[in-house]
mmCIF file of C-alpha atoms (C1' of nucleotides) in Angstrom:
data_model
loop_
_atom_site.group_PDB
_atom_site.id
_atom_site.type_symbol
_atom_site.label_atom_id
_atom_site.label_comp_id
_atom_site.label_asym_id
_atom_site.label_seq_id
_atom_site.Cartn_x
_atom_site.Cartn_y
_atom_site.Cartn_z
ATOM 1 C CA MET F 1417 -158.174 4.479 -52.324
ATOM 2 C CA GLU F 1418 -159.368 3.138 -55.601
ATOM 3 C CA PHE F 1419 -160.291 -0.111 -53.948
ATOM 4 C CA THR F 1420 -162.819 1.475 -51.664
ATOM 5 C CA SER F 1421 -164.202 3.636 -54.393
ATOM 6 C CA LEU F 1422 -164.876 0.587 -56.509
ATOM 7 C CA LEU F 1423 -166.271 -1.459 -53.693
ATOM 8 C CA ASN F 1424 -169.295 -0.573 -51.673
ATOM 9 C CA THR F 1425 -168.223 -1.402 -48.151
ATOM 10 C CA SER F 1426 -171.430 -0.383 -46.460
ATOM 11 C CA LEU F 1427 -172.643 -3.285 -44.368
ATOM 12 C CA ASP F 1428 -176.220 -4.336 -44.076
ATOM 13 C CA LEU F 1429 -175.902 -7.466 -42.027
ATOM 14 C CA ASN F 1430 -179.484 -7.408 -40.918
ATOM 15 C CA ALA F 1431 -180.920 -6.940 -44.351
ATOM 16 C CA LYS F 1432 -181.606 -10.536 -45.131
ATOM 17 C CA PRO F 1433 -182.990 -11.657 -41.755
ATOM 18 C CA GLN F 1434 -185.117 -8.560 -41.644
ATOM 19 C CA ARG F 1435 -186.503 -9.350 -45.025
ATOM 20 C CA ILE F 1436 -187.329 -12.842 -43.892
ATOM 21 C CA LEU F 1437 -188.964 -11.495 -40.767
ATOM 22 C CA ASP F 1438 -190.930 -9.052 -42.873
ATOM 23 C CA GLU F 1439 -192.086 -11.892 -45.050
ATOM 24 C CA ALA F 1440 -192.991 -14.036 -42.070
ATOM 25 C CA PRO F 1441 -196.465 -12.543 -41.490
ATOM 26 C CA LEU F 1442 -197.332 -13.292 -45.079
ATOM 27 C CA LEU F 1443 -196.274 -16.840 -44.544
ATOM 28 C CA ARG F 1444 -198.348 -17.025 -41.406
ATOM 29 C CA LYS F 1445 -201.308 -15.857 -43.415
ATOM 30 C CA GLN F 1446 -200.616 -18.630 -45.832
ATOM 31 C CA GLU F 1447 -200.212 -21.224 -43.127
ATOM 32 C CA VAL F 1448 -203.854 -20.842 -42.036
ATOM 33 C CA PRO F 1449 -205.765 -22.080 -45.014
ATOM 34 C CA SER F 1450 -209.361 -21.160 -45.189
ATOM 35 C CA ASP F 1451 -210.200 -24.561 -46.462
ATOM 36 C CA PHE F 1452 -209.149 -27.339 -44.106
ATOM 37 C CA ILE F 1453 -210.006 -30.014 -46.631
ATOM 38 C CA GLU F 1454 -206.866 -29.258 -48.543
ATOM 39 C CA LEU F 1455 -204.778 -31.360 -46.181
ATOM 40 C CA GLY F 1456 -202.026 -32.141 -48.587
ATOM 41 C CA ARG F 1457 -201.473 -28.486 -49.276
ATOM 42 C CA ASN F 1458 -201.446 -27.821 -45.519
ATOM 43 C CA ILE F 1459 -198.690 -30.338 -45.053
ATOM 44 C CA THR F 1460 -196.566 -28.750 -47.744
ATOM 45 C CA VAL F 1461 -197.091 -25.332 -46.171
ATOM 46 C CA LYS F 1462 -196.031 -26.735 -42.792
ATOM 47 C CA GLU F 1463 -192.950 -28.206 -44.373
ATOM 48 C CA GLU F 1464 -192.257 -24.915 -46.020
ATOM 49 C CA ARG F 1465 -192.698 -23.135 -42.691
ATOM 50 C CA GLY F 1466 -190.299 -25.513 -40.985
ATOM 51 C CA ALA F 1467 -187.766 -25.022 -43.712
ATOM 52 C CA LEU F 1468 -188.130 -21.262 -43.507
ATOM 53 C CA ILE F 1469 -187.763 -21.271 -39.739
ATOM 54 C CA GLU F 1470 -184.675 -23.384 -40.123
ATOM 55 C CA GLU F 1471 -183.368 -20.977 -42.742
ATOM 56 C CA LEU F 1472 -184.171 -18.062 -40.473
ATOM 57 C CA ASN F 1473 -182.271 -19.641 -37.614
ATOM 58 C CA ARG F 1474 -179.367 -20.354 -39.884
ATOM 59 C CA VAL F 1475 -179.291 -16.780 -41.186
ATOM 60 C CA ASN F 1476 -179.589 -15.441 -37.659
ATOM 61 C CA ALA F 1477 -176.645 -17.564 -36.573
ATOM 62 C CA GLU F 1478 -174.698 -16.372 -39.601
ATOM 63 C CA ASN F 1479 -175.594 -12.804 -38.799
ATOM 64 C CA LYS F 1480 -174.416 -13.283 -35.237
ATOM 65 C CA LYS F 1481 -171.179 -14.802 -36.467
ATOM 66 C CA LEU F 1482 -170.615 -11.940 -38.885
ATOM 67 C CA THR F 1483 -171.341 -9.400 -36.168
ATOM 68 C CA GLU F 1484 -168.821 -11.073 -33.898
ATOM 69 C CA LEU F 1485 -166.371 -11.201 -36.774
ATOM 70 C CA LEU F 1486 -166.899 -7.525 -37.425
ATOM 71 C CA THR F 1487 -166.314 -6.719 -33.766
ATOM 72 C CA VAL F 1488 -163.106 -8.719 -33.767
ATOM 73 C CA MET F 1489 -162.013 -7.022 -36.975
ATOM 74 C CA CYS F 1490 -162.712 -3.605 -35.511
ATOM 75 C CA GLU F 1491 -160.663 -4.481 -32.466
ATOM 76 C CA ASN F 1492 -157.836 -5.791 -34.615
ATOM 77 C CA TYR F 1493 -157.996 -2.716 -36.781
ATOM 78 C CA ASN F 1494 -157.758 -0.429 -33.773
ATOM 79 C CA GLU F 1495 -154.867 -2.427 -32.398
ATOM 80 C CA LEU F 1496 -153.042 -2.351 -35.721
ATOM 81 C CA ARG F 1497 -153.682 1.332 -36.069
ATOM 82 C CA HIS F 1498 -152.234 1.957 -32.621
ATOM 83 C CA ARG F 1499 -149.188 -0.096 -33.538
ATOM 84 C CA VAL F 1500 -148.663 1.839 -36.776
ATOM 85 C CA MET F 1501 -148.979 5.093 -34.890
ATOM 86 C CA ASN F 1502 -146.464 3.952 -32.303
ATOM 87 C CA ILE F 1503 -144.039 2.888 -35.014
ATOM 88 C CA SER F 1504 -144.389 6.171 -36.866
ATOM 89 C CA LYS F 1505 -143.991 8.043 -33.574
ATOM 90 C CA ASN F 1506 -140.830 6.126 -32.775
ATOM 91 C CA SER F 1507 -139.420 6.770 -36.218
ATOM 92 C CA VAL F 1508 -140.089 10.479 -35.816
ATOM 93 C CA VAL F 1509 -138.409 10.474 -32.417
ATOM 94 C CA ASP F 1510 -135.489 8.524 -33.852
ATOM 95 C CA ASN F 1511 -135.113 11.003 -36.678
ATOM 96 C CA ASP F 1512 -135.114 13.876 -34.216
ATOM 97 C CA ALA F 1513 -132.631 12.096 -32.027
ATOM 98 C CA SER F 1514 -130.333 11.309 -34.932
ATOM 99 C CA ARG F 1515 -130.555 14.896 -36.078
ATOM 100 C CA LYS F 1516 -129.630 16.090 -32.606
ATOM 101 C CA ARG F 1517 -126.843 13.572 -32.421
ATOM 102 C CA LYS F 1518 -125.508 14.787 -35.751
ATOM 103 C CA ALA F 1519 -125.651 18.381 -34.661
ATOM 104 C CA GLU F 1520 -124.062 17.608 -31.323
ATOM 105 C CA SER F 1521 -121.358 15.459 -32.862
ATOM 106 C CA SER F 1522 -120.442 18.276 -35.194
ATOM 107 C CA ASN F 1523 -120.318 20.595 -32.193
ATOM 108 C CA ASN F 1524 -118.136 18.123 -30.346
ATOM 109 C CA ASN F 1525 -115.789 17.883 -33.313
ATOM 110 C CA GLY F 1526 -115.447 21.613 -33.301
ATOM 111 C CA ASN F 1527 -114.843 21.702 -29.585
ATOM 112 C CA THR F 1528 -112.364 18.879 -29.335
ATOM 113 C CA GLY F 1529 -110.120 20.631 -31.789
ATOM 114 C CA GLY F 1530 -110.002 23.560 -29.390
ATOM 115 C CA THR F 1531 -109.420 24.091 -25.702
ATOM 116 C CA ASN F 1532 -111.046 21.279 -23.747
ATOM 117 C CA GLY F 1533 -108.630 18.499 -24.632
ATOM 118 C CA PRO F 1534 -107.793 17.066 -21.145
ATOM 119 C CA SER F 1535 -111.352 17.026 -19.808
ATOM 120 C CA GLU F 1536 -112.675 15.090 -22.778
ATOM 121 C CA SER F 1537 -114.006 12.064 -20.881
ATOM 122 C CA SER F 1538 -115.765 14.143 -18.264
ATOM 123 C CA SER F 1539 -117.192 16.413 -20.905
ATOM 124 C CA SER F 1540 -118.664 13.440 -22.737
ATOM 125 C CA ASP F 1541 -120.367 12.412 -19.498
ATOM 126 C CA GLU F 1542 -121.619 15.937 -19.120
ATOM 127 C CA ASP F 1543 -122.828 15.766 -22.675
ATOM 128 C CA SER F 1544 -124.782 12.607 -21.969
ATOM 129 C CA CYS F 1545 -126.275 14.257 -18.893
ATOM 130 C CA LYS F 1546 -127.068 17.288 -20.967
ATOM 131 C CA LYS F 1547 -128.684 15.066 -23.558
ATOM 132 C CA GLN F 1548 -130.808 13.450 -20.900
ATOM 133 C CA ARG F 1549 -131.750 16.832 -19.535
ATOM 134 C CA GLU F 1550 -132.563 18.075 -23.003
ATOM 135 C CA GLU F 1551 -134.736 15.036 -23.548
ATOM 136 C CA HIS F 1552 -136.645 16.022 -20.456
ATOM 137 C CA ILE F 1553 -136.800 19.640 -21.505
ATOM 138 C CA LYS F 1554 -137.828 18.726 -25.052
ATOM 139 C CA PRO F 1555 -141.362 19.978 -25.489
ATOM 140 C CA LYS F 1556 -144.078 17.396 -25.658
ATOM 141 C CA ILE F 1557 -145.461 16.993 -29.158
ATOM 142 C CA SER F 1558 -148.943 15.811 -29.797
ATOM 143 C CA ARG F 1559 -151.081 15.696 -32.884
ATOM 144 C CA ALA F 1560 -154.784 16.100 -33.380
ATOM 145 C CA CYS F 1561 -156.655 15.481 -36.587
ATOM 146 C CA VAL F 1562 -159.863 17.439 -36.838
ATOM 147 C CA ARG F 1563 -162.424 16.870 -39.539
ATOM 148 C CA THR F 1564 -163.995 20.062 -40.797
ATOM 149 C CA GLU F 1565 -166.421 21.014 -43.507
ATOM 150 C CA ALA F 1566 -164.758 20.739 -46.905
ATOM 151 C CA SER F 1567 -165.891 24.265 -47.714
ATOM 152 C CA ASP F 1568 -164.266 25.620 -44.567
ATOM 153 C CA THR F 1569 -160.964 27.080 -45.758
ATOM 154 C CA SER F 1570 -159.857 28.509 -42.440
ATOM 155 C CA LEU F 1571 -157.070 26.762 -40.565
ATOM 156 C CA ILE F 1572 -158.803 27.088 -37.237
ATOM 157 C CA VAL F 1573 -158.861 24.134 -34.871
ATOM 158 C CA LYS F 1574 -161.255 24.689 -32.019
ATOM 159 C CA ASP F 1575 -159.613 23.067 -29.041
ATOM 160 C CA GLY F 1576 -160.684 25.389 -26.262
ATOM 161 C CA TYR F 1577 -157.444 27.360 -26.063
ATOM 162 C CA LEU F 1578 -156.761 30.860 -27.217
ATOM 163 C CA TRP F 1579 -154.326 31.085 -30.126
ATOM 164 C CA ARG F 1580 -152.654 33.909 -31.962
ATOM 165 C CA LYS F 1581 -151.541 33.275 -35.500
ATOM 166 C CA TYR F 1582 -148.001 34.464 -36.143
ATOM 167 C CA GLY F 1583 -147.204 32.965 -39.491
ATOM 168 C CA GLN F 1584 -148.262 30.956 -42.464
ATOM 169 C CA LYS F 1585 -146.121 29.032 -44.844
ATOM 170 C CA VAL F 1586 -146.534 26.717 -47.788
ATOM 171 C CA THR F 1587 -144.403 23.662 -47.204
ATOM 172 C CA ARG F 1588 -142.873 21.480 -49.838
ATOM 173 C CA ASP F 1589 -144.658 18.249 -49.002
ATOM 174 C CA ASN F 1590 -148.133 19.766 -48.880
ATOM 175 C CA PRO F 1591 -149.638 22.368 -51.236
ATOM 176 C CA CYS F 1592 -151.940 23.537 -48.458
ATOM 177 C CA PRO F 1593 -150.421 26.290 -46.335
ATOM 178 C CA ARG F 1594 -149.345 25.579 -42.776
ATOM 179 C CA ALA F 1595 -150.426 28.059 -40.125
ATOM 180 C CA TYR F 1596 -148.384 28.764 -37.005
ATOM 181 C CA PHE F 1597 -150.097 29.657 -33.747
ATOM 182 C CA LYS F 1598 -148.912 30.641 -30.292
ATOM 183 C CA CYS F 1599 -151.007 30.233 -27.180
ATOM 184 C CA SER F 1600 -152.119 33.706 -26.234
ATOM 185 C CA PHE F 1601 -154.301 32.769 -23.284
ATOM 186 C CA ALA F 1602 -151.348 33.228 -20.949
ATOM 187 C CA PRO F 1603 -148.496 35.504 -22.027
ATOM 188 C CA SER F 1604 -145.864 33.108 -20.714
ATOM 189 C CA CYS F 1605 -147.417 29.987 -22.177
ATOM 190 C CA PRO F 1606 -144.797 28.353 -24.424
ATOM 191 C CA VAL F 1607 -147.200 26.175 -26.400
ATOM 192 C CA LYS F 1608 -147.143 26.431 -30.154
ATOM 193 C CA LYS F 1609 -149.458 24.893 -32.656
ATOM 194 C CA LYS F 1610 -149.060 24.112 -36.344
ATOM 195 C CA VAL F 1611 -152.181 23.524 -38.379
ATOM 196 C CA GLN F 1612 -152.187 22.114 -41.876
ATOM 197 C CA ARG F 1613 -154.706 20.320 -44.003
ATOM 198 C CA SER F 1614 -154.082 16.651 -44.558
ATOM 199 C CA ILE F 1615 -152.604 15.996 -47.974
ATOM 200 C CA GLU F 1616 -154.766 12.869 -48.301
ATOM 201 C CA ASP F 1617 -158.055 14.292 -47.114
ATOM 202 C CA GLN F 1618 -158.245 18.069 -47.251
ATOM 203 C CA SER F 1619 -161.281 18.109 -45.021
ATOM 204 C CA ILE F 1620 -159.021 16.983 -42.182
ATOM 205 C CA LEU F 1621 -156.971 19.538 -40.311
ATOM 206 C CA VAL F 1622 -153.829 18.189 -38.707
ATOM 207 C CA ALA F 1623 -152.837 20.209 -35.659
ATOM 208 C CA THR F 1624 -149.412 19.634 -34.136
ATOM 209 C CA TYR F 1625 -148.997 20.889 -30.590
ATOM 210 C CA GLU F 1626 -145.568 21.594 -29.114
ATOM 211 C CA GLY F 1627 -145.087 22.037 -25.400
ATOM 212 C CA GLU F 1628 -147.438 22.040 -22.487
ATOM 213 C CA HIS F 1629 -149.795 24.746 -21.305
ATOM 214 C CA ASN F 1630 -148.734 26.304 -18.013
ATOM 215 C CA HIS F 1631 -152.256 27.502 -17.273
ATOM 216 C CA PRO F 1632 -155.618 25.853 -16.739
ATOM 217 C CA HIS F 1633 -157.787 24.932 -19.692
ATOM 218 C CA PRO F 1634 -160.122 27.822 -20.511
ATOM 219 C CA SER F 1635 -163.155 25.576 -20.704
ATOM 220 C CA LYS F 1636 -165.479 28.502 -21.184
ATOM 221 C CA PRO F 1637 -164.833 31.468 -23.454
ATOM 222 C CA GLU F 1638 -163.118 34.134 -21.417
ATOM 223 C CA PRO F 1639 -164.639 37.574 -21.592
ATOM 224 C CA THR F 1640 -161.896 39.476 -23.340
ATOM 225 C CA SER F 1641 -161.476 43.169 -22.882
ATOM 226 C CA GLY F 1642 -160.654 43.806 -26.490
ATOM 227 C CA SER F 1643 -162.126 42.384 -29.619
ATOM 228 C CA SER F 1644 -162.431 38.630 -29.797
ATOM 229 C CA ARG F 1645 -162.252 38.545 -33.565
ATOM 230 C CA GLY F 1646 -160.300 35.654 -34.982
ATOM 231 C CA VAL F 1647 -159.933 34.028 -31.630
ATOM 232 C CA THR F 1648 -159.883 30.298 -32.072
ATOM 233 C CA LEU F 1649 -161.797 29.551 -28.937
ATOM 234 C CA GLY F 1650 -163.635 26.312 -29.212
ATOM 235 C CA THR F 1651 -166.743 25.111 -27.512
ATOM 236 C CA VAL F 1652 -166.351 21.460 -28.300
ATOM 237 C CA PRO F 1653 -165.636 19.501 -25.160
ATOM 238 C CA CYS F 1654 -162.494 17.952 -26.463
ATOM 239 C CA PRO F 1655 -160.625 15.761 -24.001
ATOM 240 C CA THR F 1656 -158.868 13.974 -26.815
ATOM 241 C CA THR F 1657 -156.813 16.975 -27.796
ATOM 242 C CA SER F 1658 -155.225 17.290 -24.387
ATOM 243 C CA LEU F 1659 -151.467 17.304 -24.195
ATOM 244 C CA SER F 1660 -151.196 14.715 -21.488
ATOM 245 C CA SER F 1661 -149.346 12.257 -23.670
ATOM 246 C CA SER F 1662 -146.729 13.031 -26.207
ATOM 247 C CA ALA F 1663 -147.187 12.442 -29.922
ATOM 248 C CA GLN F 1664 -150.803 11.594 -29.447
ATOM 249 C CA THR F 1665 -152.872 11.472 -32.607
ATOM 250 C CA VAL F 1666 -156.596 11.958 -32.403
ATOM 251 C CA THR F 1667 -159.196 12.386 -35.055
ATOM 252 C CA LEU F 1668 -162.269 14.407 -34.294
ATOM 253 C CA ASP F 1669 -165.264 15.248 -36.374
ATOM 254 C CA VAL F 1670 -166.280 18.797 -35.664
ATOM 255 C CA THR F 1671 -168.506 19.229 -38.654
ATOM 256 C CA LYS F 1672 -171.467 19.182 -36.301
ATOM 257 C CA PRO F 1673 -170.332 21.380 -33.440
ATOM 258 C CA LYS F 1674 -173.888 22.380 -32.615
ATOM 259 C CA LEU F 1675 -174.659 18.896 -31.364
ATOM 260 C CA ALA F 1676 -171.581 18.923 -29.232
ATOM 261 C CA THR F 1677 -172.207 22.291 -27.718
ATOM 262 C CA ASP F 1678 -175.887 22.348 -27.051
ATOM 263 C CA SER F 1679 -177.206 19.004 -25.982
ATOM 264 C CA ASN F 1680 -174.047 17.317 -24.830
ATOM 265 C CA ARG F 1681 -172.174 19.984 -23.010
ATOM 266 C CA LYS F 1682 -171.929 18.120 -19.729
ATOM 267 C CA MET F 1683 -169.100 15.641 -19.871
ATOM 268 C CA GLY F 1684 -169.762 12.302 -18.260
ATOM 269 C CA THR F 1685 -173.481 12.370 -18.819
ATOM 270 C CA PRO F 1686 -174.985 9.418 -20.712
ATOM 271 C CA GLN F 1687 -175.878 11.795 -23.530
ATOM 272 C CA TYR F 1688 -172.308 12.971 -23.769
ATOM 273 C CA GLN F 1689 -170.999 9.404 -23.734
ATOM 274 C CA GLN F 1690 -173.530 8.491 -26.392
ATOM 275 C CA TYR F 1691 -172.373 11.466 -28.396
ATOM 276 C CA LEU F 1692 -168.749 10.358 -28.063
ATOM 277 C CA VAL F 1693 -169.638 6.851 -29.195
ATOM 278 C CA GLU F 1694 -171.514 8.246 -32.175
ATOM 279 C CA GLN F 1695 -168.571 10.483 -32.995
ATOM 280 C CA MET F 1696 -166.168 7.561 -32.862
ATOM 281 C CA ALA F 1697 -168.470 5.417 -34.979
ATOM 282 C CA SER F 1698 -168.972 8.097 -37.593
ATOM 283 C CA THR F 1699 -165.276 8.879 -37.659
ATOM 284 C CA LEU F 1700 -164.444 5.210 -38.098
ATOM 285 C CA THR F 1701 -166.925 4.734 -40.885
ATOM 286 C CA LYS F 1702 -165.656 7.849 -42.638
ATOM 287 C CA ASP F 1703 -162.074 6.651 -42.396
ATOM 288 C CA PRO F 1704 -161.058 5.347 -45.843
ATOM 289 C CA ASN F 1705 -158.302 3.250 -44.273
ATOM 290 C CA PHE F 1706 -160.826 1.559 -42.048
ATOM 291 C CA LYS F 1707 -163.127 0.971 -45.006
ATOM 292 C CA SER F 1708 -160.406 -0.592 -47.103
ATOM 293 C CA ALA F 1709 -159.214 -2.741 -44.199
ATOM 294 C CA LEU F 1710 -162.769 -3.851 -43.546
ATOM 295 C CA ALA F 1711 -163.423 -4.519 -47.223
ATOM 296 C CA ALA F 1712 -160.227 -6.529 -47.488
ATOM 297 C CA ALA F 1713 -161.088 -8.529 -44.391
ATOM 298 C CA ILE F 1714 -164.643 -9.203 -45.543
ATOM 299 C CA SER F 1715 -163.602 -10.147 -49.062
ATOM 300 C CA GLY F 1716 -160.986 -12.410 -47.502
ATOM 301 C CA GLN F 1717 -163.675 -14.024 -45.390
ATOM 302 C CA PHE F 1718 -165.926 -14.466 -48.413
ATOM 303 C CA LEU F 1719 -163.095 -16.002 -50.396
ATOM 304 C CA GLN F 1720 -162.429 -18.397 -47.513
ATOM 305 C CA GLN F 1721 -166.091 -19.313 -47.310
ATOM 306 C CA ASN F 1722 -166.280 -19.815 -51.058
ATOM 307 C CA THR F 1723 -163.260 -22.081 -51.088
ATOM 308 C CA ARG F 1724 -164.754 -24.018 -48.180
ATOM 309 C CA ALA F 1725 -168.078 -24.285 -50.016
ATOM 310 C CA GLU F 1726 -166.308 -25.464 -53.122
ATOM 311 C CA LYS F 1727 -164.582 -28.159 -51.067
ATOM 312 C CA TRP F 1728 -167.961 -29.283 -49.722
ATOM 313 C "C1'" DC W 1123 -157.046 52.080 -29.832
ATOM 314 C "C1'" DG W 1124 -155.879 47.487 -29.236
ATOM 315 C "C1'" DC W 1125 -155.669 43.177 -31.053
ATOM 316 C "C1'" DC W 1126 -155.898 40.454 -34.825
ATOM 317 C "C1'" DT W 1127 -154.477 38.417 -39.585
ATOM 318 C "C1'" DT W 1128 -151.706 38.663 -43.612
ATOM 319 C "C1'" DT W 1129 -147.526 38.303 -45.937
ATOM 320 C "C1'" DG W 1130 -142.930 39.228 -47.405
ATOM 321 C "C1'" DA W 1131 -138.406 39.274 -45.301
ATOM 322 C "C1'" DC W 1132 -135.196 37.228 -42.518
ATOM 323 C "C1'" DC W 1133 -132.677 33.563 -40.006
ATOM 324 C "C1'" DG W 1134 -130.647 29.194 -39.010
ATOM 325 C "C1'" DG W 1135 -130.073 24.310 -40.072
ATOM 326 C "C1'" DC W 1136 -128.956 21.063 -43.434
ATOM 327 C "C1'" DG W 1137 -127.383 18.819 -47.727
ATOM 328 C "C1'" DC W 1138 -124.645 19.017 -51.788
ATOM 329 C "C1'" DG U 729 -120.298 28.596 -50.302
ATOM 330 C "C1'" DC U 730 -124.725 28.191 -52.040
ATOM 331 C "C1'" DG U 731 -129.404 26.976 -52.283
ATOM 332 C "C1'" DC U 732 -133.381 24.922 -50.146
ATOM 333 C "C1'" DC U 733 -136.559 24.670 -46.551
ATOM 334 C "C1'" DG U 734 -139.023 25.296 -42.225
ATOM 335 C "C1'" DG U 735 -139.819 28.489 -38.704
ATOM 336 C "C1'" DT U 736 -140.195 33.194 -36.983
ATOM 337 C "C1'" DC U 737 -140.431 38.231 -37.154
ATOM 338 C "C1'" DA U 738 -142.491 42.460 -37.964
ATOM 339 C "C1'" DA U 739 -144.731 46.000 -40.739
ATOM 340 C "C1'" DA U 740 -149.098 47.018 -42.767
ATOM 341 C "C1'" DG U 741 -153.771 46.981 -42.785
ATOM 342 C "C1'" DG U 742 -158.494 45.493 -41.044
ATOM 343 C "C1'" DC U 743 -162.056 45.216 -37.658
ATOM 344 C "C1'" DG U 744 -164.978 46.157 -33.615
#
DNA sequence: CGCCTTTGACCGGCGC
DNA sequence: GCGCCGGTCAAAGGCG
């Protein structure tokens, strides 16, 4: 993101009006001349005041417009982001499906050369049924992106469940190792989790969940009989990492877990909602993609305004 | 002692 | 058939 690094995208929409407001008392001091004989000067001050008020109103209107624009841009950004996610999800599903189809077609080729010649049509129907069944059986996959401290080298994603690490591997596409976890809260729970640092931003942990938990969410740390060392039990109330929808991608900032655990533990309280809003805002502002999109949109707006001004 | 992490070995799928 | 790669296993060692 060279663009964002070169461009300061931090917005200070209120800076100018605020400055004018700050200057206003000074102007008011000026507008009451100690010497009333200086009438001409008084008139010019009044004119100046009127002009400034007009300017203030204009800037306020502009500020309001920009705020609305920013809101619209944020909404558009979120919508676009959702669309991109959906597209990428679909492509992943398509790839999986094509892989399965390939594998199954090779199996079919092997089979048709063998014994089940006469029942070919029925078997293909069975295959389609099997495929449908397999699609239903196919474990739900969801993703969660968790922002951690850059210094934190552990691949632990605190999502409230109990995980046991059973492997670690360095994959080709990412120099950071990928850790494999199994849900150990319930012995029969089939859920697996892969955790790997994002190749773009290594402070972000990408957790991929496969399957669904067949036990209730351990919202509070269970008192374990043995040692609880290395247990990735989280205390962050984290509804966004639930597995209710497949291929869900969520980004959380858990660099300040203290705030989440202490003062905002009760979900649904205004404090908790406020905390969630703050989390979303901070996550959005930290997102380089959002910054670049915002910068591009704003520069586009400025260019438009400049061209309009040039026309005038 | 029990449970955990670590890590090298192993396995199966896939492409060439 | 071979090599690559992702995923899993299991032995070894650590910790409370």
